[in-house]
PDB file of C-alpha atoms and ligand atoms in Angstrom:
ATOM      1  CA  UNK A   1    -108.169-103.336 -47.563  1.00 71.00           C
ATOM      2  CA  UNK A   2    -107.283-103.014 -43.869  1.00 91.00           C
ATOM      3  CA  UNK A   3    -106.158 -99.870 -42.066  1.00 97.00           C
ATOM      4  CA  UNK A   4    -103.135-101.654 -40.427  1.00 98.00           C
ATOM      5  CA  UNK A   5     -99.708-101.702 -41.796  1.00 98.00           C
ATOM      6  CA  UNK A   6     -97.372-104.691 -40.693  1.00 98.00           C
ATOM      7  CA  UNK A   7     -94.132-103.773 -40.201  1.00 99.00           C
ATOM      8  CA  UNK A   8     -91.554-106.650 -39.944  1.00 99.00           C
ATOM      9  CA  UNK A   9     -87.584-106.409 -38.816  1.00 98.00           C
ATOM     10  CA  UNK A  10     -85.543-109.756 -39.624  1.00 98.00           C
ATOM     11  CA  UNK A  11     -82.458-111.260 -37.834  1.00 98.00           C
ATOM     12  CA  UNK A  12     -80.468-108.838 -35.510  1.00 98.00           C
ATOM     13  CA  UNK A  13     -82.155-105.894 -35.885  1.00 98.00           C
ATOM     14  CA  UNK A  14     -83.464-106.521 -32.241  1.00 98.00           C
ATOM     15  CA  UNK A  15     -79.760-105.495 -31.282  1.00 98.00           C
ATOM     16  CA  UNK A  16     -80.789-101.856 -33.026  1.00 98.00           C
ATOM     17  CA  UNK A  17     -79.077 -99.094 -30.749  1.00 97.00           C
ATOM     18  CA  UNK A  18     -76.261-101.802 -29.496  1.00 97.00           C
ATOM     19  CA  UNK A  19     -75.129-103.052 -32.671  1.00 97.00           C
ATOM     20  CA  UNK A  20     -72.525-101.451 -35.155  1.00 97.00           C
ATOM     21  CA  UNK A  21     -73.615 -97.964 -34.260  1.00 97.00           C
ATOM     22  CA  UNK A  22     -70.849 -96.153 -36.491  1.00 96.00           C
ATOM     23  CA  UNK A  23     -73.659 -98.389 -39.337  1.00 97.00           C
ATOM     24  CA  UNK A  24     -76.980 -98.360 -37.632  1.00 97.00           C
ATOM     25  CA  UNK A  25     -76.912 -95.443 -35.652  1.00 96.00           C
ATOM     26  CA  UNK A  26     -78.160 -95.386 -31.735  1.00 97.00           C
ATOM     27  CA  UNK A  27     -81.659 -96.007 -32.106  1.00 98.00           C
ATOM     28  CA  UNK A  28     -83.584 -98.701 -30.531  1.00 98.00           C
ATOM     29  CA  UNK A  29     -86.149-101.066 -32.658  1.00 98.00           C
ATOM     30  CA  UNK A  30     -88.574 -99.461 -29.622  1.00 98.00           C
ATOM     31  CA  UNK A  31     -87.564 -96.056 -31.166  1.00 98.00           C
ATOM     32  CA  UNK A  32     -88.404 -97.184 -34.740  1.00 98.00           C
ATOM     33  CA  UNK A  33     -92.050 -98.532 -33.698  1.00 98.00           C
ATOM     34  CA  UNK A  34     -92.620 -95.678 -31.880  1.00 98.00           C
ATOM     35  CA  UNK A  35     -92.264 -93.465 -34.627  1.00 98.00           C
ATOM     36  CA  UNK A  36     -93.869 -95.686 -36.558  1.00 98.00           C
ATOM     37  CA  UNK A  37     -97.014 -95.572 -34.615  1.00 98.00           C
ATOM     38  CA  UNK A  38     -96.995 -92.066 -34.475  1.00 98.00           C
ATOM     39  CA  UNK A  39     -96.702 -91.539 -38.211  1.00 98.00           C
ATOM     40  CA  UNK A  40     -99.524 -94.382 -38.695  1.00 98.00           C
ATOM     41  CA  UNK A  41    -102.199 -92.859 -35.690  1.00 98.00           C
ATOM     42  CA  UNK A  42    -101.533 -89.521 -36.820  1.00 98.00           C
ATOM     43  CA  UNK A  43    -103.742 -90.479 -40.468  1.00 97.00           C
ATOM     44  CA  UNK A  44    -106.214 -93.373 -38.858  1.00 97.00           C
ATOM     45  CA  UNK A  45    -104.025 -96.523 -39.324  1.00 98.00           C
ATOM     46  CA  UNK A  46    -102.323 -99.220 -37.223  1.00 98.00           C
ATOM     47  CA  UNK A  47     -98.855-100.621 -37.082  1.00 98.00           C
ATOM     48  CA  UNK A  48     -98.832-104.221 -35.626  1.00 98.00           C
ATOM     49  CA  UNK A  49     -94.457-104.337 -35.607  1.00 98.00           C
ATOM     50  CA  UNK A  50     -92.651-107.223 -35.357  1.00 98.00           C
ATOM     51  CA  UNK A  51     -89.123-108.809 -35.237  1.00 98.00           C
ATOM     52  CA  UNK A  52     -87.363-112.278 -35.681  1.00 98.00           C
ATOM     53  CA  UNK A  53     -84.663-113.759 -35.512  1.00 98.00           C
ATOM     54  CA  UNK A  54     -86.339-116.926 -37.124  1.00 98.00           C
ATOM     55  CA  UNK A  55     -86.547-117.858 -40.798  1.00 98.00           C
ATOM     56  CA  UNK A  56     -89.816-119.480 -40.305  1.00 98.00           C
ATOM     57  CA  UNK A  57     -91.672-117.105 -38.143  1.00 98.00           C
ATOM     58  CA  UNK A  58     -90.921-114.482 -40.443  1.00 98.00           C
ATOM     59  CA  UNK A  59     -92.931-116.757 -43.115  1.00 98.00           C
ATOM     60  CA  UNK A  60     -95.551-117.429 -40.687  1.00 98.00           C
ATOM     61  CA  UNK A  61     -96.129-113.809 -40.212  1.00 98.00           C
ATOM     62  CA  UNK A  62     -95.733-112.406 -43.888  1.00 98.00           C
ATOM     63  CA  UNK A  63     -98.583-115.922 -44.908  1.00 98.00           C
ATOM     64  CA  UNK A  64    -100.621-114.464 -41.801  1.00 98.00           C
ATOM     65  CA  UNK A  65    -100.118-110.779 -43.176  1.00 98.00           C
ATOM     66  CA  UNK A  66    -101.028-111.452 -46.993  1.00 98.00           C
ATOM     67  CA  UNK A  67    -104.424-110.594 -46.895  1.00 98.00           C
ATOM     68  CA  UNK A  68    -106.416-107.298 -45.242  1.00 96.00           C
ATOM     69  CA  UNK A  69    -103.036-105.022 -44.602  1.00 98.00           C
ATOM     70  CA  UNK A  70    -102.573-101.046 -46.004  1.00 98.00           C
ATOM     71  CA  UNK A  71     -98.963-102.474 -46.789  1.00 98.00           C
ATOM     72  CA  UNK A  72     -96.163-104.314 -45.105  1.00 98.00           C
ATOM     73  CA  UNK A  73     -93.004-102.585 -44.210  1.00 99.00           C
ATOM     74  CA  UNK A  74     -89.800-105.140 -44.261  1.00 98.00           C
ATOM     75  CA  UNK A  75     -86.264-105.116 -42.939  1.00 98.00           C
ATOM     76  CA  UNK A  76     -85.464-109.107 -44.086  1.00 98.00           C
ATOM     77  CA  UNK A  77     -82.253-107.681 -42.786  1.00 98.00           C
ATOM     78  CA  UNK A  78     -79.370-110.397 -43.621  1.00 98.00           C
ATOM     79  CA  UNK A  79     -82.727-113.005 -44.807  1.00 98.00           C
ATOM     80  CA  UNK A  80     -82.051-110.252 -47.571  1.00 98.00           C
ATOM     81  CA  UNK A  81     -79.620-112.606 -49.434  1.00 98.00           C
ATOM     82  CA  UNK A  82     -80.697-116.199 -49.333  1.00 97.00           C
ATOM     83  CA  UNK A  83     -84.036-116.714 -47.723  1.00 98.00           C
ATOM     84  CA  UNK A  84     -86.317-117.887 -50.567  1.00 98.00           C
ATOM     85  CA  UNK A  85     -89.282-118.975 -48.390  1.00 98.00           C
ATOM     86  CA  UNK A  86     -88.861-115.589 -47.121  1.00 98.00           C
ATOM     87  CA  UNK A  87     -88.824-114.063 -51.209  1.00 98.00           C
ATOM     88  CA  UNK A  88     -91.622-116.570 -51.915  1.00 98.00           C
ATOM     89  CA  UNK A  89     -93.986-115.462 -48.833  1.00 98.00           C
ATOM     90  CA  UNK A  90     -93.512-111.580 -49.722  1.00 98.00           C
ATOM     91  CA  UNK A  91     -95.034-112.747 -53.257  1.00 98.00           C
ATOM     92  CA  UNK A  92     -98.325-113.618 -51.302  1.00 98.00           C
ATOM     93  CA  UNK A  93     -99.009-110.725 -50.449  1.00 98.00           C
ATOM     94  CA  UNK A  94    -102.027-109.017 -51.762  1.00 97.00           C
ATOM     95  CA  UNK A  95    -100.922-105.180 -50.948  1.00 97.00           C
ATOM     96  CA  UNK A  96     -97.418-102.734 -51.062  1.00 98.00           C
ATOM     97  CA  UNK A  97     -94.853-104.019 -49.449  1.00 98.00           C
ATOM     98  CA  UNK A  98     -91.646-101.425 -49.128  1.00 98.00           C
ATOM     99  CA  UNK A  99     -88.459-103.371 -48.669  1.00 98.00           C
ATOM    100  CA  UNK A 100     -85.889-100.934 -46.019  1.00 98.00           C
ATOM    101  CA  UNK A 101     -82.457-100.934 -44.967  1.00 98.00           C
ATOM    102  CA  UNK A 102     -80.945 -98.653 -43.013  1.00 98.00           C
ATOM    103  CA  UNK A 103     -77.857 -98.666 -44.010  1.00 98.00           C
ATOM    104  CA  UNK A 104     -77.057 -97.843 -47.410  1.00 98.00           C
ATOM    105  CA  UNK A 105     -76.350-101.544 -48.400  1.00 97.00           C
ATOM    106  CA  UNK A 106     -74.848-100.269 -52.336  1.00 97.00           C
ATOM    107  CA  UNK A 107     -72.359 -98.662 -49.779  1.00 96.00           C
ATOM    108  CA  UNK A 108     -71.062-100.808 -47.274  1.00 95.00           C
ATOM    109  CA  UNK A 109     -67.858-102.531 -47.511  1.00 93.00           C
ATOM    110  CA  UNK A 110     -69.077-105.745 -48.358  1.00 95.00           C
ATOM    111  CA  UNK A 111     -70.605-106.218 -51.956  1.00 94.00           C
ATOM    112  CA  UNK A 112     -72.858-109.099 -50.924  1.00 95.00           C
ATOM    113  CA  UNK A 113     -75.091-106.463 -49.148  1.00 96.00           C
ATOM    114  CA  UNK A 114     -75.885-105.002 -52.066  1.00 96.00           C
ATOM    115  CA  UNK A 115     -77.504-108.104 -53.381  1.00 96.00           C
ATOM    116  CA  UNK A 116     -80.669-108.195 -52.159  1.00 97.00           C
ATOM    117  CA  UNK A 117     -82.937-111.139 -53.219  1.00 98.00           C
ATOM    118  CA  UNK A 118     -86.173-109.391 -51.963  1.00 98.00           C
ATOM    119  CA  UNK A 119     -86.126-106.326 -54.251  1.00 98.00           C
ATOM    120  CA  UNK A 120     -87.481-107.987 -57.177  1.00 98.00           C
ATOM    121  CA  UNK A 121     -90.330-109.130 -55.807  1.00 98.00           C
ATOM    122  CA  UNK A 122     -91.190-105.504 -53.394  1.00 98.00           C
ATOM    123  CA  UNK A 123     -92.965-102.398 -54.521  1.00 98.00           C
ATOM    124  CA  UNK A 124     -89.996-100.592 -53.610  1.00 98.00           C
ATOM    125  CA  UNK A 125     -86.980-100.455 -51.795  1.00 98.00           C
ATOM    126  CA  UNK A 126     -85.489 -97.841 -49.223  1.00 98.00           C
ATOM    127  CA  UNK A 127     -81.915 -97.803 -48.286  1.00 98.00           C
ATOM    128  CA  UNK A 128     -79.349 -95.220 -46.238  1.00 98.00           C
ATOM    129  CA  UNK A 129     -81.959 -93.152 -44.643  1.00 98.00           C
ATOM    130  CA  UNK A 130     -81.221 -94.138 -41.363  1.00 98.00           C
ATOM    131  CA  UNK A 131     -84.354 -95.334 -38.899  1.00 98.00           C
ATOM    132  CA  UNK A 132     -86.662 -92.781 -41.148  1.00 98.00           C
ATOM    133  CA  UNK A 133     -86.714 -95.026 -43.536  1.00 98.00           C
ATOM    134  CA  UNK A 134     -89.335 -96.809 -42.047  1.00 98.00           C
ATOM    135  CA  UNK A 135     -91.260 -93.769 -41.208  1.00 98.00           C
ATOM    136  CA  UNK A 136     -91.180 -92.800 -44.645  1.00 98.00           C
ATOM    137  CA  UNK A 137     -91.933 -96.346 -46.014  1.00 98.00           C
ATOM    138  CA  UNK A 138     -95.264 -95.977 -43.476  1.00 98.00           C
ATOM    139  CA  UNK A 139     -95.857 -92.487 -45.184  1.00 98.00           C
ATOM    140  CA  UNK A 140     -95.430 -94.288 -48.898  1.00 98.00           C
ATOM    141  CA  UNK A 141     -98.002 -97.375 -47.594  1.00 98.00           C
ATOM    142  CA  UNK A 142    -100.518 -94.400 -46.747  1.00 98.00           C
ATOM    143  CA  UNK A 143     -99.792 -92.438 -49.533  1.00 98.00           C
ATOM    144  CA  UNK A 144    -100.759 -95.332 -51.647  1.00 97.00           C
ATOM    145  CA  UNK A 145    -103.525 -96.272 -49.946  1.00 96.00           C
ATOM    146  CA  UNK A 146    -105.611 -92.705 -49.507  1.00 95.00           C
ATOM    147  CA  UNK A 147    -105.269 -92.681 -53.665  1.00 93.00           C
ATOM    148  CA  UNK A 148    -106.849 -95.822 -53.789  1.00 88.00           C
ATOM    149  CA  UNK A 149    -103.588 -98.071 -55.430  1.00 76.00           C
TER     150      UNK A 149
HETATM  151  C1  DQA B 201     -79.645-104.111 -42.996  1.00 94.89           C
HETATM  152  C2  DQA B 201     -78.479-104.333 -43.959  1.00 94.89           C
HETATM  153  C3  DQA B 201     -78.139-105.809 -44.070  1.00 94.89           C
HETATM  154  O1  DQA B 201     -77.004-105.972 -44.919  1.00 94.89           O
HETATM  155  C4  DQA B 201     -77.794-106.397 -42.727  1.00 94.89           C
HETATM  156  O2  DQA B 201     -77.631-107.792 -42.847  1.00 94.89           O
HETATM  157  C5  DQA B 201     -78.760-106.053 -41.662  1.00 94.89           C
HETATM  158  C6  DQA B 201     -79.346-104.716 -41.637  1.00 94.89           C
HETATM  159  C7  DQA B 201     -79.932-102.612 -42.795  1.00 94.89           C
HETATM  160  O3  DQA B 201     -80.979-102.314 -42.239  1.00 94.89           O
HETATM  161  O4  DQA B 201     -79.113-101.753 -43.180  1.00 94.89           O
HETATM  162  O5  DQA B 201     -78.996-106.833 -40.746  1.00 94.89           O
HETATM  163  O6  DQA B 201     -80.824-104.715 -43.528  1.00 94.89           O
END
């Protein structure tokens, strides 16, 4: 087991901070890794963050990722709903991976969002906590980790 958690933001969240703010708030995706990293430093681990807007890279990185992370950390943002290579990749992996939206998609105006493919193959899922959910899906990848699951 490695010391570095891979954190991985899907299609549009590279917008973060620009897009629907009323919805995602005024954070940047900078903002997110940076608290990431603190979180991460702070108890002797590494965040190697990414984002895509492609399908395929986001397979090439979870395949990369499945072997010698703490965890992985995932946004599939709207590959949340009909990406199966994505679904199929995350089942590689050999460690906790925490599924987060920021929004709370059980809330939002359009039912679809709510239907999240990924969930039944993720440790766990974090939704409507804003940006800290990632911070807190980090803390849950430690947490994990220091008592040896
Ligand atoms: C999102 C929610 C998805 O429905 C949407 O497609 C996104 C962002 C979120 O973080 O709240 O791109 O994953």
């Amino acid at each position: 087991m490695g010391r570095t958690i891979l954190v991985l933001n899907g299609p549009n969240l590279n917008l973060l901070g620009e897009r629907e703010p009323a919805i995602y708030g005024h954070e940047t995706l900078a903002d997110v890794e940076a608290a990431c990293r603190a979180v991460a430093e702070a108890e002797g681990y590494a965040i190697d963050f990414r984002q895509t807007n492609a399908e395929h890279e986001m397979v090439e990185w979870l395949q990369a990722g499945r072997k010698g992370m703490a965890g992985i950390v995932i946004n599939p943002a709207a590959f949340s709903y009909a990406a199966y290579p994505v679904l199929d990749a995350i089942k590689l992996a050999d460690c906790p991976v925490i599924e987060v939206h920021i929004s709370n998609v059980h809330r939002r105006e359009e039912a679809w969002r709510s239907k999240s493919i990924m969930t039944q193959v993720c440790t766990g899922m974090i939704t409507g906590l804003g940006v800290q959910g990632y911070e807190l899906a980090v803390r849950h990848v430690i947490w994990l980790r220091e008592r040896g699951k």
